[in-house]
CSV table of C-alpha atoms and ligand atoms in Angstrom, one decimal:
chain,number,residue,atom,x,y,z
Z,1,UNK,CA,-0.1,-0.2,0.0
Z,2,UNK,CA,1.6,3.6,-0.7
Z,3,UNK,CA,1.3,5.6,2.3
Z,4,UNK,CA,1.4,8.6,0.4
Z,5,UNK,CA,-2.0,8.1,-1.1
Z,6,UNK,CA,-4.0,7.0,1.8
Z,7,UNK,CA,-2.2,9.5,3.9
Z,8,UNK,CA,-3.4,11.8,1.5
Z,9,UNK,CA,-7.4,10.9,1.2
Z,10,UNK,CA,-9.5,13.0,4.5
Z,11,UNK,CA,-12.6,11.3,5.2
Z,12,UNK,CA,-13.6,11.6,9.4
Z,13,UNK,CA,-13.9,8.7,10.7
Z,14,UNK,CA,-16.8,6.1,10.9
Z,15,UNK,CA,-16.5,5.4,14.4
Z,16,UNK,CA,-19.7,2.8,14.9
Z,17,UNK,CA,-17.9,0.8,11.9
Z,18,UNK,CA,-14.4,0.8,13.9
Z,19,UNK,CA,-16.0,0.1,16.8
Z,20,UNK,CA,-16.9,-3.0,15.3
Z,21,UNK,CA,-13.4,-3.8,14.3
Z,22,UNK,CA,-12.6,-4.1,17.9
Z,23,UNK,CA,-14.3,-7.8,19.5
Z,24,UNK,CA,-13.1,-5.9,23.4
Z,25,UNK,CA,-15.3,-3.0,22.6
Z,26,UNK,CA,-18.2,-5.5,23.2
Z,27,UNK,CA,-17.8,-6.2,26.9
Z,28,UNK,CA,-19.3,-4.8,29.5
Z,29,UNK,CA,-16.8,-4.0,32.8
Z,30,UNK,CA,-19.6,-4.0,36.3
Z,31,UNK,CA,-22.4,-3.8,33.5
Z,32,UNK,CA,-21.5,-1.3,31.9
Z,33,UNK,CA,-20.4,-0.6,28.1
Z,34,UNK,CA,-16.9,-0.4,27.6
Z,35,UNK,CA,-15.1,3.2,28.0
Z,36,UNK,CA,-11.8,2.9,26.6
Z,37,UNK,CA,-9.6,5.6,27.4
Z,38,UNK,CA,-6.4,5.0,28.7
Z,39,UNK,CA,-4.8,4.3,25.2
Z,40,UNK,CA,-1.5,6.6,26.4
Z,41,UNK,CA,-1.0,2.8,28.2
Z,42,UNK,CA,-2.1,0.2,25.0
Z,43,UNK,CA,-4.2,0.8,22.4
Z,44,UNK,CA,-7.1,-2.4,22.2
Z,45,UNK,CA,-6.4,-4.5,19.0
Z,46,UNK,CA,-8.9,-4.6,16.0
Z,47,UNK,CA,-10.1,-8.6,14.8
Z,48,UNK,CA,-8.0,-8.3,11.8
Z,49,UNK,CA,-4.5,-7.7,14.2
Z,50,UNK,CA,-5.9,-11.0,15.8
Z,51,UNK,CA,-6.7,-13.0,13.1
Z,52,UNK,CA,-3.2,-12.2,11.3
Z,53,UNK,CA,-1.2,-13.9,14.7
Z,54,UNK,CA,-3.4,-16.7,15.1
Z,55,UNK,CA,-3.6,-17.1,10.7
Z,56,UNK,CA,1.0,-17.3,11.1
Z,57,UNK,CA,0.2,-19.2,14.3
Z,58,UNK,CA,-2.1,-22.1,12.7
Z,59,UNK,CA,-0.6,-21.4,9.3
Z,60,UNK,CA,3.4,-20.9,9.3
Z,61,UNK,CA,4.8,-20.5,11.8
Z,62,UNK,CA,8.6,-21.7,12.0
Z,63,UNK,CA,11.9,-19.6,13.6
Z,64,UNK,CA,12.8,-17.2,11.0
Z,65,UNK,CA,16.5,-16.5,8.3
Z,66,UNK,CA,18.0,-20.6,9.8
Z,67,UNK,CA,15.6,-23.3,8.3
Z,68,UNK,CA,15.5,-24.0,3.9
Z,69,UNK,CA,12.4,-25.3,4.5
Z,70,UNK,CA,9.2,-23.5,3.3
Z,71,UNK,CA,7.5,-23.0,6.6
Z,72,UNK,CA,10.8,-21.1,7.9
Z,73,UNK,CA,11.1,-19.2,3.7
Z,74,UNK,CA,7.2,-17.9,4.8
Z,75,UNK,CA,8.2,-16.7,8.4
Z,76,UNK,CA,11.2,-15.3,6.8
Z,77,UNK,CA,9.3,-13.3,3.9
Z,78,UNK,CA,6.3,-12.9,6.1
Z,79,UNK,CA,9.0,-11.1,8.7
Z,80,UNK,CA,10.8,-9.4,6.6
Z,81,UNK,CA,7.4,-7.9,4.6
Z,82,UNK,CA,6.9,-5.7,8.3
Z,83,UNK,CA,10.4,-4.5,8.1
Z,84,UNK,CA,9.4,-3.0,5.0
Z,85,UNK,CA,5.7,-2.0,6.1
Z,86,UNK,CA,7.0,-0.1,9.2
Z,87,UNK,CA,9.7,1.9,7.2
Z,88,UNK,CA,6.7,3.1,4.9
Z,89,UNK,CA,4.6,3.8,8.0
Z,90,UNK,CA,7.1,6.4,9.6
Z,91,UNK,CA,8.7,7.0,5.1
Z,92,UNK,CA,11.9,6.2,6.1
Z,93,UNK,CA,13.8,4.6,2.3
Z,94,UNK,CA,15.4,1.7,4.0
Z,95,UNK,CA,13.5,-0.8,5.3
Z,96,UNK,CA,16.5,-2.3,7.0
Z,97,UNK,CA,17.3,0.6,9.6
Z,98,UNK,CA,14.4,-0.5,10.5
Z,99,UNK,CA,15.1,-2.8,13.9
Z,100,UNK,CA,12.6,-5.0,15.5
Z,101,UNK,CA,12.6,-4.6,19.7
Z,102,UNK,CA,10.4,-5.0,23.2
Z,103,UNK,CA,9.3,-1.8,22.6
Z,104,UNK,CA,9.9,1.2,23.1
Z,105,UNK,CA,12.0,1.2,26.1
Z,106,UNK,CA,14.0,-1.4,24.5
Z,107,UNK,CA,15.1,1.0,21.5
Z,108,UNK,CA,16.2,3.6,24.3
Z,109,UNK,CA,18.8,1.0,25.7
Z,110,UNK,CA,19.9,-0.1,22.9
Z,111,UNK,CA,21.0,3.3,21.5
Z,112,UNK,CA,22.0,4.3,25.1
Z,113,UNK,CA,23.7,1.1,25.1
Z,114,UNK,CA,25.1,0.4,21.6
Z,115,UNK,CA,25.7,4.2,20.6
Z,116,UNK,CA,26.5,6.2,23.2
Z,117,UNK,CA,28.4,4.0,25.4
Z,118,UNK,CA,30.4,3.6,22.2
Z,119,UNK,CA,30.9,7.8,21.3
Z,120,UNK,CA,29.7,9.4,24.7
Z,121,UNK,CA,32.1,10.0,27.7
Z,122,UNK,CA,33.6,13.3,30.2
Z,123,UNK,CA,32.7,16.5,29.0
Z,124,UNK,CA,30.1,15.5,26.8
Z,125,UNK,CA,26.3,16.0,27.3
Z,126,UNK,CA,23.1,14.7,26.4
Z,127,UNK,CA,20.4,16.9,26.2
Z,128,UNK,CA,16.7,15.8,27.6
Z,129,UNK,CA,13.6,17.7,28.6
Z,130,UNK,CA,11.9,17.5,31.7
Z,131,UNK,CA,8.9,16.0,30.5
Z,132,UNK,CA,10.4,12.6,29.5
Z,133,UNK,CA,8.6,9.0,30.3
Z,134,UNK,CA,11.5,7.3,33.2
Z,135,UNK,CA,12.1,4.6,29.3
Z,136,UNK,CA,13.6,8.0,27.7
Z,137,UNK,CA,15.3,8.7,30.5
Z,138,UNK,CA,16.3,6.3,33.0
Z,139,UNK,CA,18.6,5.0,30.1
Z,140,UNK,CA,20.4,7.9,29.7
Z,141,UNK,CA,20.8,8.2,33.8
Z,142,UNK,CA,22.1,4.5,33.7
Z,143,UNK,CA,24.7,6.3,30.7
Z,144,UNK,CA,25.6,9.0,32.7
Z,145,UNK,CA,27.0,6.7,35.6
Z,146,UNK,CA,29.3,4.6,33.3
Z,147,UNK,CA,30.8,6.8,30.8
Z,148,UNK,CA,31.1,10.3,32.8
Z,149,UNK,CA,28.8,12.1,30.2
Z,150,UNK,CA,26.4,14.8,31.8
Z,151,UNK,CA,23.2,14.8,31.0
Z,152,UNK,CA,20.6,18.4,30.7
Z,153,UNK,CA,17.1,19.2,30.7
Z,154,UNK,CA,14.9,21.5,28.6
Z,155,UNK,CA,12.2,23.8,30.9
Z,156,UNK,CA,8.7,23.7,30.4
Z,157,UNK,CA,6.0,27.1,29.6
Z,158,UNK,CA,3.0,27.7,32.0
Z,159,UNK,CA,1.0,25.4,29.2
Z,160,UNK,CA,3.2,22.5,28.6
Z,161,UNK,CA,5.2,23.6,25.9
Z,162,UNK,CA,9.0,23.0,25.2
Z,163,UNK,CA,10.9,26.5,26.4
Z,164,UNK,CA,12.7,26.9,22.3
Z,165,UNK,CA,13.8,30.5,23.5
Z,166,UNK,CA,16.7,29.4,25.1
Z,167,UNK,CA,17.5,26.4,23.3
Z,168,UNK,CA,21.5,27.9,23.3
Z,169,UNK,CA,21.4,27.6,26.6
Z,170,UNK,CA,20.9,23.7,26.2
Z,171,UNK,CA,22.1,22.9,23.4
Z,172,UNK,CA,25.7,24.4,23.1
Z,173,UNK,CA,29.6,22.6,21.4
Z,174,UNK,CA,29.0,20.0,24.4
Z,175,UNK,CA,26.2,18.6,23.0
Z,176,UNK,CA,26.5,15.3,21.3
Z,177,UNK,CA,23.2,14.5,21.4
Z,178,UNK,CA,19.5,15.5,22.3
Z,179,UNK,CA,17.2,13.0,23.2
Z,180,UNK,CA,12.9,14.6,23.6
Z,181,UNK,CA,9.4,13.0,23.0
Z,182,UNK,CA,7.5,13.2,20.8
Z,183,UNK,CA,4.5,13.9,21.9
Z,184,UNK,CA,4.2,14.5,26.2
Z,185,UNK,CA,2.2,10.8,27.8
Z,186,UNK,CA,1.1,12.9,30.5
Z,187,UNK,CA,0.4,16.2,29.1
Z,188,UNK,CA,0.1,15.7,25.6
Z,189,UNK,CA,1.6,18.3,23.9
Z,190,UNK,CA,3.6,17.9,20.7
Z,191,UNK,CA,6.4,18.4,21.2
Z,192,UNK,CA,8.5,20.4,18.8
Z,193,UNK,CA,11.3,18.2,17.0
Z,194,UNK,CA,12.4,20.2,13.8
Z,195,UNK,CA,13.0,23.0,16.4
Z,196,UNK,CA,15.2,21.7,18.4
Z,197,UNK,CA,16.8,19.0,16.2
Z,198,UNK,CA,17.8,22.3,14.1
Z,199,UNK,CA,19.4,23.4,17.1
Z,200,UNK,CA,21.1,19.8,18.1
Z,201,UNK,CA,22.9,19.7,14.4
Z,202,UNK,CA,24.2,23.3,14.2
Z,203,UNK,CA,26.3,21.9,16.6
Z,204,UNK,CA,27.1,18.9,15.3
Z,205,UNK,CA,24.2,16.8,18.3
Z,206,UNK,CA,23.1,13.6,16.9
Z,207,UNK,CA,18.2,13.2,17.8
Z,208,UNK,CA,16.3,10.7,18.6
Z,209,UNK,CA,13.2,10.8,19.5
Z,210,UNK,CA,10.9,8.8,21.2
Z,211,UNK,CA,7.4,8.4,19.0
Z,212,UNK,CA,5.5,6.3,21.6
Z,213,UNK,CA,3.3,8.9,22.0
Z,214,UNK,CA,3.6,10.1,18.3
Z,215,UNK,CA,3.1,7.3,15.8
Z,216,UNK,CA,0.3,6.2,16.4
Z,217,UNK,CA,-1.9,9.4,16.3
Z,218,UNK,CA,-0.8,11.1,12.8
Z,219,UNK,CA,1.6,10.7,10.2
Z,220,UNK,CA,5.4,10.4,11.1
Z,221,UNK,CA,7.8,11.0,8.6
Z,222,UNK,CA,11.5,10.3,9.8
Z,223,UNK,CA,12.9,12.8,7.6
Z,224,UNK,CA,11.0,15.7,8.1
Z,225,UNK,CA,11.7,14.9,11.5
Z,226,UNK,CA,15.5,15.8,10.9
Z,227,UNK,CA,15.7,13.1,13.0
Z,228,UNK,CA,18.2,10.1,13.2
Z,229,UNK,CA,16.4,7.8,15.9
Z,230,UNK,CA,13.0,7.2,16.1
Z,231,UNK,CA,11.3,4.5,18.5
Z,232,UNK,CA,7.7,3.4,19.3
Z,233,UNK,CA,5.3,1.0,20.4
Z,234,UNK,CA,3.4,-0.9,18.1
Z,235,UNK,CA,1.0,-2.4,20.9
Z,236,UNK,CA,0.4,1.6,21.7
Z,237,UNK,CA,-0.8,1.8,17.9
Z,238,UNK,CA,-3.1,-1.4,17.6
Z,239,UNK,CA,-0.9,-3.5,17.6
Z,240,UNK,CA,0.1,-6.7,19.7
Z,241,UNK,CA,2.6,-6.3,22.7
Z,242,UNK,CA,5.5,-7.5,22.9
Z,243,UNK,CA,6.8,-6.0,19.2
Z,244,UNK,CA,9.4,-2.3,19.0
Z,245,UNK,CA,10.7,0.0,16.5
Z,246,UNK,CA,13.9,1.0,16.2
Z,247,UNK,CA,14.5,3.6,13.0
Z,248,UNK,CA,18.0,4.6,12.6
Z,249,UNK,CA,20.3,6.0,9.2
Z,250,UNK,CA,22.1,3.4,8.1
Z,251,UNK,CA,25.0,4.6,9.2
Z,252,UNK,CA,24.8,5.2,13.0
Z,253,UNK,CA,23.2,1.5,12.7
Z,254,UNK,CA,26.6,0.1,10.9
Z,255,UNK,CA,28.9,2.2,13.6
Z,256,UNK,CA,26.6,0.8,16.8
Z,257,UNK,CA,28.4,-1.2,18.8
Z,258,UNK,CA,25.7,-4.6,18.7
Z,259,UNK,CA,23.3,-3.9,21.9
Z,260,UNK,CA,22.2,-8.1,22.6
Z,261,UNK,CA,24.5,-10.7,21.5
Z,262,UNK,CA,23.5,-14.3,21.3
Z,263,UNK,CA,22.6,-16.3,17.7
Z,264,UNK,CA,21.3,-14.7,14.8
Z,265,UNK,CA,23.7,-11.2,15.4
Z,266,UNK,CA,27.0,-13.0,14.1
Z,267,UNK,CA,28.6,-13.7,10.1
Z,268,UNK,CA,31.0,-15.5,11.8
Z,269,UNK,CA,31.8,-17.2,15.4
Z,270,UNK,CA,35.2,-18.5,16.8
Z,271,UNK,CA,36.0,-19.7,20.5
Z,272,UNK,CA,37.9,-16.7,21.4
Z,273,UNK,CA,35.8,-14.1,18.9
Z,274,UNK,CA,33.1,-13.3,16.6
Z,275,UNK,CA,31.9,-10.6,14.3
Z,276,UNK,CA,28.8,-8.9,13.5
Z,277,UNK,CA,26.0,-9.2,10.9
Z,278,UNK,CA,25.3,-6.7,8.7
Z,279,UNK,CA,22.2,-4.5,9.8
Z,280,UNK,CA,19.7,-4.6,10.8
Z,281,UNK,CA,20.3,-8.1,12.0
Z,282,UNK,CA,23.8,-7.5,14.3
Z,283,UNK,CA,20.9,-5.7,15.9
Z,284,UNK,CA,18.3,-8.3,16.8
Z,285,UNK,CA,19.5,-11.7,18.6
Z,286,UNK,CA,18.0,-14.4,19.9
Z,287,UNK,CA,14.5,-15.1,18.2
Z,288,UNK,CA,12.3,-12.3,17.4
Z,289,UNK,CA,8.6,-12.2,18.0
Z,290,UNK,CA,7.6,-13.2,14.5
Z,291,UNK,CA,3.6,-13.3,15.0
Z,292,UNK,CA,4.2,-9.6,16.6
Z,293,UNK,CA,5.6,-8.8,13.8
Z,294,UNK,CA,3.1,-10.2,11.7
Z,295,UNK,CA,0.6,-8.7,13.6
Z,296,UNK,CA,1.5,-5.6,13.3
Z,297,UNK,CA,1.9,-5.9,10.0
Z,298,UNK,CA,-2.4,-6.2,10.2
Z,299,UNK,CA,-1.6,-3.4,12.8
Z,300,UNK,CA,-0.1,-0.5,9.9
Z,301,UNK,CA,-2.3,-2.1,7.5
Z,302,UNK,CA,-5.6,-1.3,9.6
Z,303,UNK,CA,-4.3,2.3,10.1
Z,304,UNK,CA,-2.6,3.0,6.7
Z,305,UNK,CA,-6.2,2.4,5.6
Z,306,UNK,CA,-7.8,4.6,7.5
Z,307,UNK,CA,-4.9,7.1,6.5
Z,308,UNK,CA,-3.1,8.6,9.2
Z,309,UNK,CA,-3.9,12.8,8.4
Z,310,UNK,CA,-7.5,11.2,9.4
Z,311,UNK,CA,-6.5,9.8,12.6
Z,312,UNK,CA,-4.6,12.9,13.4
Z,313,UNK,CA,-8.0,15.3,12.5
Z,314,UNK,CA,-9.8,12.7,14.3
Z,315,UNK,CA,-8.5,12.7,18.0
Z,316,UNK,CA,-7.3,16.4,17.4
Z,317,UNK,CA,-11.4,16.9,17.1
Z,318,UNK,CA,-11.7,14.7,20.2
Z,319,UNK,CA,-10.0,16.5,22.6
Z,320,UNK,CA,-11.0,19.9,21.6
Z,321,UNK,CA,-14.6,18.4,22.6
Z,322,UNK,CA,-13.2,17.4,26.0
Z,323,UNK,CA,-11.1,19.7,26.8
Z,324,UNK,CA,-14.8,22.3,26.5
Z,325,UNK,CA,-16.5,19.5,28.9
Z,326,UNK,CA,-14.0,19.5,31.0
Z,327,UNK,CA,-13.3,23.3,31.0
Z,328,UNK,CA,-17.5,23.7,32.5
Z,329,UNK,CA,-16.0,21.1,35.5
Z,330,UNK,CA,-14.8,24.0,38.2
Z,331,UNK,CA,-13.1,21.6,39.7
Z,332,UNK,CA,-11.4,20.1,37.6
Z,333,UNK,CA,-8.1,21.5,36.1
Z,334,UNK,CA,-5.9,20.5,33.1
Z,335,UNK,CA,-2.6,20.6,32.4
Z,336,UNK,CA,-1.1,20.5,28.8
Z,337,UNK,CA,-1.5,23.4,25.8
Z,338,UNK,CA,-4.9,24.7,25.5
Z,339,UNK,CA,-4.6,24.5,21.6
Z,340,UNK,CA,-5.9,21.0,20.3
Z,341,UNK,CA,-3.9,21.5,17.7
Z,342,UNK,CA,-0.7,21.7,19.9
Z,343,UNK,CA,-1.7,18.3,21.9
Z,344,UNK,CA,-2.4,14.8,20.6
Z,345,UNK,CA,-6.0,12.8,21.5
Z,346,UNK,CA,-5.4,12.9,25.2
Z,347,UNK,CA,-5.6,15.3,28.9
Z,348,UNK,CA,-4.0,15.2,31.5
Z,349,UNK,CA,-6.4,16.8,34.6
Z,350,UNK,CA,-6.9,16.5,38.6
Z,351,UNK,CA,-10.1,17.3,40.5
Z,352,UNK,CA,-9.4,19.7,43.5
Z,353,UNK,CA,-11.0,17.8,46.2
Z,354,UNK,CA,-10.3,13.6,45.3
Z,355,UNK,CA,-7.3,11.7,44.2
Z,356,UNK,CA,-6.3,10.7,41.3
Z,357,UNK,CA,-6.3,6.6,41.5
Z,358,UNK,CA,-10.1,7.0,44.1
Z,359,UNK,CA,-11.2,8.8,40.7
Z,360,UNK,CA,-9.8,5.7,38.5
Z,361,UNK,CA,-11.8,3.4,40.8
Z,362,UNK,CA,-15.2,5.5,41.5
Z,363,UNK,CA,-15.1,6.4,37.4
Z,364,UNK,CA,-14.4,2.0,36.4
Z,365,UNK,CA,-17.7,1.3,38.2
Z,366,UNK,CA,-19.3,3.5,35.0
Z,367,UNK,CA,-17.2,1.2,32.9
Z,368,UNK,CA,-14.7,4.3,32.2
Z,369,UNK,CA,-11.4,3.4,31.6
Z,370,UNK,CA,-8.5,6.0,32.7
Z,371,UNK,CA,-5.1,6.2,33.7
Z,372,UNK,CA,-4.1,7.7,36.8
Z,373,UNK,CA,-1.0,8.2,38.5
Z,374,UNK,CA,2.6,9.7,37.7
Z,375,UNK,CA,2.4,8.1,34.2
Z,376,UNK,CA,6.3,7.3,34.8
Z,377,UNK,CA,6.7,10.8,34.2
Z,378,UNK,CA,7.6,11.3,37.9
Z,379,UNK,CA,10.2,13.7,37.5
Z,380,UNK,CA,7.9,16.3,34.9
Z,381,UNK,CA,4.7,15.1,37.8
Z,382,UNK,CA,7.4,17.1,40.5
Z,383,UNK,CA,7.5,19.8,37.6
Z,384,UNK,CA,4.6,20.2,37.6
Z,385,UNK,CA,3.7,20.6,42.1
Z,386,UNK,CA,1.3,17.6,41.5
Z,387,UNK,CA,2.3,13.9,42.4
Z,388,UNK,CA,-0.2,12.7,40.2
Z,389,UNK,CA,-3.0,13.1,37.4
Z,390,UNK,CA,-6.3,11.3,36.2
Z,391,UNK,CA,-5.0,10.5,32.3
Z,392,UNK,CA,-8.0,10.2,29.7
Z,393,UNK,CA,-6.7,8.7,26.2
Z,394,UNK,CA,-8.3,8.6,23.0
Z,395,UNK,CA,-8.5,7.1,19.7
Z,396,UNK,CA,-10.0,6.3,16.1
Z,397,UNK,CA,-13.0,3.7,18.2
Z,398,UNK,CA,-14.1,6.5,20.9
Z,399,UNK,CA,-15.9,10.2,20.2
Z,400,UNK,CA,-17.8,12.0,21.4
Z,401,UNK,CA,-20.2,9.5,23.2
Z,402,UNK,CA,-16.7,8.5,25.3
Z,403,UNK,CA,-16.1,11.9,26.3
Z,404,UNK,CA,-19.6,12.5,27.7
Z,405,UNK,CA,-19.4,9.8,29.7
Z,406,UNK,CA,-16.2,10.8,31.2
Z,407,UNK,CA,-18.1,13.8,32.2
Z,408,UNK,CA,-21.1,11.8,33.7
Z,409,UNK,CA,-18.7,9.8,35.7
Z,410,UNK,CA,-16.9,12.8,37.7
Z,411,UNK,CA,-19.5,13.7,38.5
Z,412,UNK,CA,-20.6,10.7,40.2
Z,413,UNK,CA,-17.6,10.9,41.6
Z,414,UNK,CA,-18.0,14.4,43.4
Z,415,UNK,CA,-21.5,12.9,45.1
Z,416,UNK,CA,-19.2,9.5,46.0
Z,417,UNK,CA,-17.3,11.7,48.3
Z,418,UNK,CA,-20.3,13.5,49.2
Z,419,UNK,CA,-18.9,16.9,46.8
A,1,PLP,N1,7.5,6.3,26.0
A,1,PLP,C1,7.0,7.2,26.5
A,1,PLP,C2,6.0,8.7,25.8
A,1,PLP,C3,4.9,6.7,26.4
A,1,PLP,O1,4.4,7.4,26.7
A,1,PLP,C4,5.6,5.1,26.9
A,1,PLP,C5,4.8,3.8,27.6
A,1,PLP,O2,3.9,5.2,28.4
A,1,PLP,C6,7.4,5.2,27.1
A,1,PLP,C7,8.3,5.4,26.2
A,1,PLP,C8,7.2,3.3,26.6
A,1,PLP,O3,7.0,2.1,26.2
A,1,PLP,P1,6.6,1.0,26.5
A,1,PLP,O4,6.7,0.5,28.0
A,1,PLP,O5,5.8,0.7,25.6
A,1,PLP,O6,8.2,0.8,26.0
């Protein structure tokens, strides 16, 4: 499928129709219709993804890249086809620049280990932002401890946008790498990757983008983002749990050290030493999650058929409506940019009188699944001066009726607490 064609085809999403494709949305929770608003944690899976995985195990299951028999060849072809699809999905130009990992977390660790430990040392700086998910923070902290490089952090403004007015204070001649989320999982802010990448380029630094909340929700083009690494978790984009993606510029992959050692990642092995396979196989030690790759392929087909531009438009509309409705509630304070153009389809908020965990528990009784907590972004919570927030995150199968259900259940929570 040609991604350009599907992404320029504009049409509103038919949410009723889409819902039919997701068997889990037919189930009840506490006797109520499930209103699933925890998509930033993981999305639900359409029948086509479930079927693709089941079909793989029923018809083609074998290990990849090893056998010469029919099933091994089918499995290998299925696996490598998905690599090409992922490359199209993020508008890369070389399928061999796609490395399959387990998730975004593993992709970050791979780069911190295989690139960071080879190229960084004392006197070098890695620039991050205060909004990072722990997955795009802790691996760099470990790297800093091991290599002596220093971490610096770009701050946010009052609406949770990255402060790009004093970038030259953070990004300097010492900066070797800038690591930033594409979209904040706790604020919903769509970050200005290109502006920051431009500042990084000016000092010769590389750019790593954590796309865990970016790739599922709108078109991604790694070329126009002007990054060097882009990671995401297909399980947040209708795909299965257990497979992750790392895209990197081919020349960088070539010069990086391996991450994990073992079968499949070698060219030659003797008792004393080994040499490495070419990219991307150098980074894919051991048996990969082939069925999950096949499911990932089906999830990309599904999203491309909808058109990622249409997914983005849909989410912008729904988050805009959610903010409008939440603003009617005087006891609710929400975080992140007011302008829906600057945020993805999620909204993080607090009730002035009810702890987010209690809120999450009460709304669940009404079938509404939201997230409550620090969202694996403790430093950001600290920066916002809160310990936790409640977060409603939308996707292609959510509509205004789900927002209304959320609002009704927030009002019910007030009653439960006698407010
Ligand atoms: N980065 C961001 C921005 C996220 O939202 C998440 C998960 O919520 C991750 C990284 C980690 O993703 P995973 O747990 O799939 O590795």
